[in-house]
């Protein structure tokens, strides 16, 4: 259910998020599919950083490139102040995607 298709390839965000959580600066993350004219959809990694940690969007993409097949690597990363959470603390990807699409 939580999958997007990029250039005909199925991409499962949970796999990408598992890699992102191994980065020492990442506190929370979610990968969503966003529209792309060439590939249909591409990944966007949305990340919050640990207090006091620093990382750039380019560093996060490079980290993913080192650990994933090229077609799975999100085309963009965004470092956000916070991700939308449910009362139980679960990341609300639908709300996150709506927020990102409204900004595009």
Tab-separated table of N, CA, C and O in Angstrom:
chain	number	residue	atom	x	y	z
A	1	UNK	N	0.829	-1.195	0.000
A	1	UNK	CA	0.000	0.000	0.000
A	1	UNK	C	0.872	1.257	0.000
A	1	UNK	O	0.567	2.215	-0.682
A	2	UNK	N	1.927	1.251	0.768
A	2	UNK	CA	2.807	2.416	0.860
A	2	UNK	C	3.932	2.263	-0.164
A	2	UNK	O	5.063	1.956	0.178
A	3	UNK	N	3.580	2.480	-1.435
A	3	UNK	CA	4.523	2.279	-2.525
A	3	UNK	C	4.239	3.323	-3.597
A	3	UNK	O	3.126	3.806	-3.716
A	4	UNK	N	5.283	3.669	-4.352
A	4	UNK	CA	5.066	4.509	-5.529
A	4	UNK	C	5.822	3.878	-6.695
A	4	UNK	O	6.711	3.057	-6.504
A	5	UNK	N	5.422	4.239	-7.906
A	5	UNK	CA	6.033	3.680	-9.109
A	5	UNK	C	6.808	4.798	-9.793
A	5	UNK	O	6.247	5.826	-10.147
A	6	UNK	N	8.102	4.574	-9.965
A	6	UNK	CA	8.971	5.567	-10.591
A	6	UNK	C	9.625	4.942	-11.813
A	6	UNK	O	10.406	3.999	-11.694
A	7	UNK	N	9.273	5.437	-12.973
A	7	UNK	CA	9.849	4.909	-14.206
A	7	UNK	C	9.563	3.421	-14.399
A	7	UNK	O	10.385	2.686	-14.920
A	8	UNK	N	8.404	2.977	-13.936
A	8	UNK	CA	8.020	1.582	-14.083
A	8	UNK	C	8.550	0.669	-12.987
A	8	UNK	O	8.265	-0.522	-12.981
A	9	UNK	N	9.312	1.189	-12.060
A	9	UNK	CA	9.867	0.396	-10.956
A	9	UNK	C	9.074	0.665	-9.678
A	9	UNK	O	8.804	1.808	-9.342
A	10	UNK	N	8.730	-0.408	-8.961
A	10	UNK	CA	8.075	-0.259	-7.670
A	10	UNK	C	9.108	0.136	-6.624
A	10	UNK	O	10.141	-0.512	-6.501
A	11	UNK	N	8.820	1.185	-5.882
A	11	UNK	CA	9.718	1.643	-4.828
A	11	UNK	C	8.930	1.634	-3.512
A	11	UNK	O	7.839	2.195	-3.439
A	12	UNK	N	9.512	0.979	-2.511
A	12	UNK	CA	8.864	0.846	-1.213
A	12	UNK	C	9.535	1.796	-0.216
A	12	UNK	O	10.675	1.568	0.188
A	13	UNK	N	8.846	2.869	0.185
A	13	UNK	CA	9.437	3.866	1.066
A	13	UNK	C	9.992	3.309	2.376
A	13	UNK	O	10.974	3.833	2.888
A	14	UNK	N	9.395	2.265	2.922
A	14	UNK	CA	9.896	1.740	4.197
A	14	UNK	C	11.343	1.278	4.083
A	14	UNK	O	12.113	1.423	5.036
A	15	UNK	N	11.733	0.754	2.934
A	15	UNK	CA	13.126	0.339	2.732
A	15	UNK	C	14.055	1.562	2.762
A	15	UNK	O	15.104	1.549	3.411
A	16	UNK	N	13.657	2.623	2.088
A	16	UNK	CA	14.463	3.838	2.050
A	16	UNK	C	14.537	4.483	3.431
A	16	UNK	O	15.593	4.956	3.852
A	17	UNK	N	13.413	4.480	4.135
A	17	UNK	CA	13.388	5.055	5.480
A	17	UNK	C	14.298	4.278	6.427
A	17	UNK	O	14.983	4.871	7.264
A	18	UNK	N	14.342	2.956	6.265
A	18	UNK	CA	15.238	2.146	7.085
A	18	UNK	C	16.690	2.548	6.899
A	18	UNK	O	17.465	2.587	7.862
A	19	UNK	N	17.070	2.861	5.670
A	19	UNK	CA	18.435	3.326	5.395
A	19	UNK	C	18.645	4.714	5.995
A	19	UNK	O	19.669	4.971	6.637
A	20	UNK	N	17.686	5.603	5.810
A	20	UNK	CA	17.821	6.962	6.350
A	20	UNK	C	17.982	6.955	7.870
A	20	UNK	O	18.759	7.725	8.416
A	21	UNK	N	17.274	6.078	8.549
A	21	UNK	CA	17.372	6.024	10.016
A	21	UNK	C	18.762	5.585	10.484
A	21	UNK	O	19.119	5.796	11.633
A	22	UNK	N	19.559	5.012	9.598
A	22	UNK	CA	20.939	4.642	9.956
A	22	UNK	C	21.876	5.850	9.908
A	22	UNK	O	22.995	5.778	10.406
A	23	UNK	N	21.434	6.951	9.293
A	23	UNK	CA	22.253	8.161	9.252
A	23	UNK	C	22.242	8.783	10.651
A	23	UNK	O	21.172	8.954	11.252
A	24	UNK	N	23.395	9.139	11.186
A	24	UNK	CA	23.451	9.624	12.572
A	24	UNK	C	22.707	10.927	12.842
A	24	UNK	O	22.335	11.195	13.984
A	25	UNK	N	22.440	11.733	11.837
A	25	UNK	CA	21.761	13.019	12.060
A	25	UNK	C	20.246	12.915	11.974
A	25	UNK	O	19.530	13.823	12.385
A	26	UNK	N	19.721	11.808	11.457
A	26	UNK	CA	18.282	11.690	11.200
A	26	UNK	C	17.527	11.307	12.470
A	26	UNK	O	17.831	10.304	13.108
A	27	UNK	N	16.544	12.142	12.812
A	27	UNK	CA	15.674	11.854	13.951
A	27	UNK	C	14.408	11.148	13.479
A	27	UNK	O	14.061	10.087	13.960
A	28	UNK	N	13.701	11.758	12.524
A	28	UNK	CA	12.510	11.156	11.930
A	28	UNK	C	12.577	11.342	10.425
A	28	UNK	O	13.155	12.313	9.944
A	29	UNK	N	11.955	10.412	9.702
A	29	UNK	CA	11.926	10.557	8.252
A	29	UNK	C	10.712	9.862	7.665
A	29	UNK	O	10.142	8.951	8.258
A	30	UNK	N	10.357	10.319	6.488
A	30	UNK	CA	9.303	9.701	5.687
A	30	UNK	C	9.659	9.939	4.232
A	30	UNK	O	10.132	11.013	3.873
A	31	UNK	N	9.464	8.927	3.413
A	31	UNK	CA	9.677	9.069	1.980
A	31	UNK	C	8.317	8.983	1.309
A	31	UNK	O	7.541	8.063	1.571
A	32	UNK	N	8.049	9.962	0.456
A	32	UNK	CA	6.783	10.004	-0.260
A	32	UNK	C	7.055	10.088	-1.751
A	32	UNK	O	8.121	10.522	-2.176
A	33	UNK	N	6.086	9.677	-2.544
A	33	UNK	CA	6.169	9.832	-3.991
A	33	UNK	C	5.530	11.148	-4.391
A	33	UNK	O	4.439	11.481	-3.921
A	34	UNK	N	6.234	11.917	-5.233
A	34	UNK	CA	5.694	13.186	-5.735
A	34	UNK	C	5.682	13.133	-7.264
A	34	UNK	O	6.509	12.449	-7.874
A	35	UNK	N	4.747	13.832	-7.899
A	35	UNK	CA	4.643	13.787	-9.359
A	35	UNK	C	5.920	14.271	-10.054
A	35	UNK	O	6.586	15.198	-9.588
A	36	UNK	N	6.235	13.602	-11.170
A	36	UNK	CA	7.384	13.976	-11.987
A	36	UNK	C	7.000	13.781	-13.447
A	36	UNK	O	6.480	12.710	-13.810
A	37	UNK	N	7.249	14.783	-14.301
A	37	UNK	CA	6.820	14.666	-15.696
A	37	UNK	C	7.520	13.542	-16.456
A	37	UNK	O	6.939	12.959	-17.365
A	38	UNK	N	8.738	13.226	-16.099
A	38	UNK	CA	9.489	12.203	-16.828
A	38	UNK	C	9.237	10.794	-16.286
A	38	UNK	O	9.060	9.850	-17.042
A	39	UNK	N	9.250	10.640	-14.954
A	39	UNK	CA	9.202	9.306	-14.342
A	39	UNK	C	7.835	8.936	-13.780
A	39	UNK	O	7.672	7.835	-13.276
A	40	UNK	N	6.873	9.827	-13.853
A	40	UNK	CA	5.566	9.556	-13.261
A	40	UNK	C	5.551	10.022	-11.816
A	40	UNK	O	4.842	10.942	-11.460
A	41	UNK	N	6.346	9.358	-10.995
A	41	UNK	CA	6.547	9.780	-9.613
A	41	UNK	C	8.014	9.584	-9.268
A	41	UNK	O	8.668	8.699	-9.813
A	42	UNK	N	8.512	10.403	-8.370
A	42	UNK	CA	9.861	10.240	-7.836
A	42	UNK	C	9.767	10.380	-6.324
A	42	UNK	O	8.815	10.934	-5.786
A	43	UNK	N	10.771	9.880	-5.655
A	43	UNK	CA	10.779	9.949	-4.209
A	43	UNK	C	11.250	11.294	-3.689
A	43	UNK	O	12.071	11.965	-4.310
A	44	UNK	N	10.694	11.655	-2.544
A	44	UNK	CA	11.170	12.814	-1.801
A	44	UNK	C	11.324	12.364	-0.350
A	44	UNK	O	10.370	11.879	0.257
A	45	UNK	N	12.533	12.510	0.163
A	45	UNK	CA	12.797	12.171	1.558
A	45	UNK	C	12.557	13.409	2.414
A	45	UNK	O	13.149	14.459	2.168
A	46	UNK	N	11.675	13.290	3.382
A	46	UNK	CA	11.383	14.376	4.311
A	46	UNK	C	11.952	13.967	5.664
A	46	UNK	O	11.627	12.906	6.181
A	47	UNK	N	12.816	14.821	6.212
A	47	UNK	CA	13.617	14.439	7.369
A	47	UNK	C	13.590	15.529	8.425
A	47	UNK	O	13.603	16.724	8.106
A	48	UNK	N	13.564	15.108	9.687
A	48	UNK	CA	13.864	16.016	10.790
A	48	UNK	C	15.177	15.529	11.397
A	48	UNK	O	15.459	14.326	11.415
A	49	UNK	N	15.970	16.477	11.852
A	49	UNK	CA	17.291	16.146	12.385
A	49	UNK	C	17.270	16.058	13.903
A	49	UNK	O	16.454	16.691	14.568
A	50	UNK	N	18.205	15.274	14.423
A	50	UNK	CA	18.368	15.170	15.875
A	50	UNK	C	18.796	16.537	16.414
A	50	UNK	O	19.500	17.282	15.728
A	51	UNK	N	18.419	16.847	17.650
A	51	UNK	CA	18.849	18.120	18.240
A	51	UNK	C	20.377	18.237	18.221
A	51	UNK	O	21.088	17.312	18.613
A	52	UNK	N	20.871	19.351	17.708
A	52	UNK	CA	22.306	19.590	17.645
A	52	UNK	C	23.008	18.973	16.454
A	52	UNK	O	24.171	19.261	16.198
A	53	UNK	N	22.315	18.120	15.708
A	53	UNK	CA	22.930	17.466	14.542
A	53	UNK	C	22.791	18.355	13.318
A	53	UNK	O	21.873	19.171	13.224
A	54	UNK	N	23.718	18.187	12.383
A	54	UNK	CA	23.634	18.918	11.126
A	54	UNK	C	23.798	17.946	9.967
A	54	UNK	O	24.529	16.960	10.064
A	55	UNK	N	23.111	18.228	8.905
A	55	UNK	CA	23.230	17.481	7.651
A	55	UNK	C	22.570	18.338	6.586
A	55	UNK	O	21.673	19.131	6.886
A	56	UNK	N	23.036	18.186	5.362
A	56	UNK	CA	22.405	18.895	4.256
A	56	UNK	C	21.565	17.910	3.461
A	56	UNK	O	21.742	16.690	3.571
A	57	UNK	N	20.685	18.455	2.658
A	57	UNK	CA	19.866	17.609	1.798
A	57	UNK	C	20.747	16.806	0.849
A	57	UNK	O	20.503	15.618	0.620
A	58	UNK	N	21.803	17.428	0.317
A	58	UNK	CA	22.719	16.722	-0.585
A	58	UNK	C	23.441	15.574	0.129
A	58	UNK	O	23.657	14.517	-0.453
A	59	UNK	N	23.822	15.795	1.387
A	59	UNK	CA	24.478	14.729	2.157
A	59	UNK	C	23.552	13.532	2.350
A	59	UNK	O	23.990	12.377	2.268
A	60	UNK	N	22.281	13.812	2.612
A	60	UNK	CA	21.323	12.722	2.805
A	60	UNK	C	21.131	11.919	1.522
A	60	UNK	O	21.095	10.690	1.549
A	61	UNK	N	21.032	12.617	0.389
A	61	UNK	CA	20.894	11.919	-0.900
A	61	UNK	C	22.153	11.098	-1.182
A	61	UNK	O	22.067	9.952	-1.627
A	62	UNK	N	23.334	11.642	-0.911
A	62	UNK	CA	24.586	10.912	-1.126
A	62	UNK	C	24.628	9.666	-0.247
A	62	UNK	O	25.073	8.596	-0.693
A	63	UNK	N	24.169	9.769	0.990
A	63	UNK	CA	24.125	8.621	1.894
A	63	UNK	C	23.217	7.533	1.328
A	63	UNK	O	23.565	6.343	1.345
A	64	UNK	N	22.077	7.931	0.789
A	64	UNK	CA	21.170	6.954	0.178
A	64	UNK	C	21.794	6.320	-1.059
A	64	UNK	O	21.643	5.123	-1.283
A	65	UNK	N	22.499	7.117	-1.860
A	65	UNK	CA	23.159	6.579	-3.064
A	65	UNK	C	24.164	5.490	-2.719
A	65	UNK	O	24.351	4.543	-3.476
A	66	UNK	N	24.835	5.655	-1.584
A	66	UNK	CA	25.830	4.673	-1.155
A	66	UNK	C	25.194	3.362	-0.704
A	66	UNK	O	25.868	2.332	-0.677
A	67	UNK	N	23.914	3.406	-0.347
A	67	UNK	CA	23.281	2.255	0.290
A	67	UNK	C	22.100	1.652	-0.465
A	67	UNK	O	21.508	0.687	0.020
A	68	UNK	N	21.746	2.232	-1.605
A	68	UNK	CA	20.582	1.758	-2.352
A	68	UNK	C	20.883	1.671	-3.843
A	68	UNK	O	21.783	2.341	-4.340
A	69	UNK	N	20.075	0.880	-4.541
A	69	UNK	CA	20.133	0.847	-6.003
A	69	UNK	C	19.746	2.229	-6.525
A	69	UNK	O	18.911	2.927	-5.932
A	70	UNK	N	20.329	2.635	-7.627
A	70	UNK	CA	20.148	3.988	-8.158
A	70	UNK	C	18.676	4.353	-8.374
A	70	UNK	O	18.268	5.478	-8.079
A	71	UNK	N	17.863	3.416	-8.861
A	71	UNK	CA	16.475	3.756	-9.160
A	71	UNK	C	15.649	4.003	-7.893
A	71	UNK	O	14.582	4.611	-7.956
A	72	UNK	N	16.127	3.565	-6.749
A	72	UNK	CA	15.389	3.753	-5.501
A	72	UNK	C	15.698	5.081	-4.815
A	72	UNK	O	14.931	5.539	-3.978
A	73	UNK	N	16.809	5.696	-5.160
A	73	UNK	CA	17.249	6.908	-4.465
A	73	UNK	C	16.289	8.061	-4.773
A	73	UNK	O	16.037	8.363	-5.939
A	74	UNK	N	15.740	8.691	-3.733
A	74	UNK	CA	14.852	9.843	-3.971
A	74	UNK	C	15.576	10.941	-4.747
A	74	UNK	O	16.782	11.135	-4.596
A	75	UNK	N	14.837	11.643	-5.566
A	75	UNK	CA	15.426	12.742	-6.346
A	75	UNK	C	15.628	13.987	-5.499
A	75	UNK	O	16.434	14.838	-5.843
A	76	UNK	N	14.879	14.096	-4.407
A	76	UNK	CA	14.964	15.275	-3.555
A	76	UNK	C	14.917	14.867	-2.092
A	76	UNK	O	14.389	13.814	-1.754
A	77	UNK	N	15.452	15.745	-1.265
A	77	UNK	CA	15.313	15.608	0.183
A	77	UNK	C	14.946	16.967	0.735
A	77	UNK	O	15.349	17.995	0.188
A	78	UNK	N	14.161	16.960	1.780
A	78	UNK	CA	13.805	18.213	2.461
A	78	UNK	C	14.028	18.012	3.947
A	78	UNK	O	13.598	17.012	4.514
A	79	UNK	N	14.699	18.966	4.541
A	79	UNK	CA	14.876	18.950	5.986
A	79	UNK	C	13.807	19.875	6.564
A	79	UNK	O	13.728	21.052	6.204
A	80	UNK	N	12.965	19.311	7.404
A	80	UNK	CA	11.828	20.031	7.956
A	80	UNK	C	11.988	20.212	9.467
A	80	UNK	O	12.717	19.458	10.117
A	81	UNK	N	11.275	21.191	9.999
A	81	UNK	CA	11.278	21.406	11.453
A	81	UNK	C	10.567	20.261	12.168
A	81	UNK	O	10.953	19.852	13.254
A	82	UNK	N	9.473	19.783	11.562
A	82	UNK	CA	8.679	18.709	12.171
A	82	UNK	C	7.895	17.997	11.076
A	82	UNK	O	7.606	18.574	10.029
A	83	UNK	N	7.560	16.740	11.337
A	83	UNK	CA	6.693	15.975	10.452
A	83	UNK	C	5.317	15.902	11.115
A	83	UNK	O	5.222	15.884	12.347
A	84	UNK	N	4.240	15.852	10.330
A	84	UNK	CA	2.908	15.740	10.938
A	84	UNK	C	2.756	14.372	11.610
A	84	UNK	O	3.073	13.345	11.015
A	85	UNK	N	2.314	14.397	12.862
A	85	UNK	CA	2.199	13.165	13.644
A	85	UNK	C	0.769	12.980	14.141
A	85	UNK	O	0.066	13.948	14.430
A	86	UNK	N	0.386	11.724	14.291
A	86	UNK	CA	-0.900	11.399	14.902
A	86	UNK	C	-0.762	11.534	16.413
A	86	UNK	O	0.345	11.724	16.941
A	87	UNK	N	-1.857	11.402	17.113
A	87	UNK	CA	-1.829	11.440	18.562
A	87	UNK	C	-0.978	10.328	19.161
A	87	UNK	O	-0.467	10.446	20.272
A	88	UNK	N	-0.791	9.267	18.415
A	88	UNK	CA	0.024	8.131	18.861
A	88	UNK	C	1.491	8.286	18.471
A	88	UNK	O	2.295	7.417	18.748
A	89	UNK	N	1.815	9.364	17.755
A	89	UNK	CA	3.199	9.610	17.362
A	89	UNK	C	3.587	9.022	16.020
A	89	UNK	O	4.750	9.032	15.641
A	90	UNK	N	2.617	8.522	15.269
A	90	UNK	CA	2.891	7.959	13.938
A	90	UNK	C	2.932	9.086	12.912
A	90	UNK	O	2.114	10.008	12.950
A	91	UNK	N	3.882	8.994	11.973
A	91	UNK	CA	3.990	10.007	10.915
A	91	UNK	C	2.793	9.881	9.978
A	91	UNK	O	2.485	8.793	9.487
A	92	UNK	N	2.127	10.995	9.749
A	92	UNK	CA	0.954	11.027	8.875
A	92	UNK	C	1.410	11.375	7.460
A	92	UNK	O	1.489	12.543	7.077
A	93	UNK	N	1.714	10.335	6.690
A	93	UNK	CA	2.255	10.555	5.343
A	93	UNK	C	1.269	11.260	4.424
A	93	UNK	O	1.670	12.051	3.578
A	94	UNK	N	0.006	10.982	4.570
A	94	UNK	CA	-0.998	11.633	3.714
A	94	UNK	C	-0.976	13.143	3.942
A	94	UNK	O	-0.999	13.924	3.001
A	95	UNK	N	-0.907	13.558	5.207
A	95	UNK	CA	-0.833	14.981	5.531
A	95	UNK	C	0.480	15.590	5.043
A	95	UNK	O	0.509	16.704	4.539
A	96	UNK	N	1.565	14.833	5.202
A	96	UNK	CA	2.880	15.297	4.748
A	96	UNK	C	2.873	15.513	3.240
A	96	UNK	O	3.335	16.539	2.739
A	97	UNK	N	2.317	14.539	2.514
A	97	UNK	CA	2.278	14.650	1.052
A	97	UNK	C	1.430	15.856	0.622
A	97	UNK	O	1.834	16.601	-0.269
A	98	UNK	N	0.315	16.070	1.281
A	98	UNK	CA	-0.536	17.220	0.958
A	98	UNK	C	0.218	18.522	1.216
A	98	UNK	O	0.141	19.462	0.410
A	99	UNK	N	0.960	18.575	2.305
A	99	UNK	CA	1.758	19.769	2.642
A	99	UNK	C	2.817	20.021	1.584
A	99	UNK	O	2.984	21.141	1.108
A	100	UNK	N	3.541	18.971	1.190
A	100	UNK	CA	4.615	19.107	0.199
A	100	UNK	C	4.041	19.514	-1.149
A	100	UNK	O	4.566	20.406	-1.819
A	101	UNK	N	2.962	18.880	-1.574
A	101	UNK	CA	2.364	19.204	-2.873
A	101	UNK	C	1.832	20.644	-2.887
A	101	UNK	O	1.898	21.313	-3.921
A	102	UNK	N	1.343	21.126	-1.757
A	102	UNK	CA	0.866	22.507	-1.693
A	102	UNK	C	2.001	23.498	-1.853
A	102	UNK	O	1.813	24.605	-2.351
A	103	UNK	N	3.213	23.092	-1.456
A	103	UNK	CA	4.390	23.969	-1.562
A	103	UNK	C	5.031	23.919	-2.948
A	103	UNK	O	5.838	24.772	-3.267
A	104	UNK	N	4.701	22.926	-3.729
A	104	UNK	CA	5.357	22.758	-5.048
A	104	UNK	C	4.741	23.678	-6.095
A	104	UNK	O	3.672	24.107	-6.056
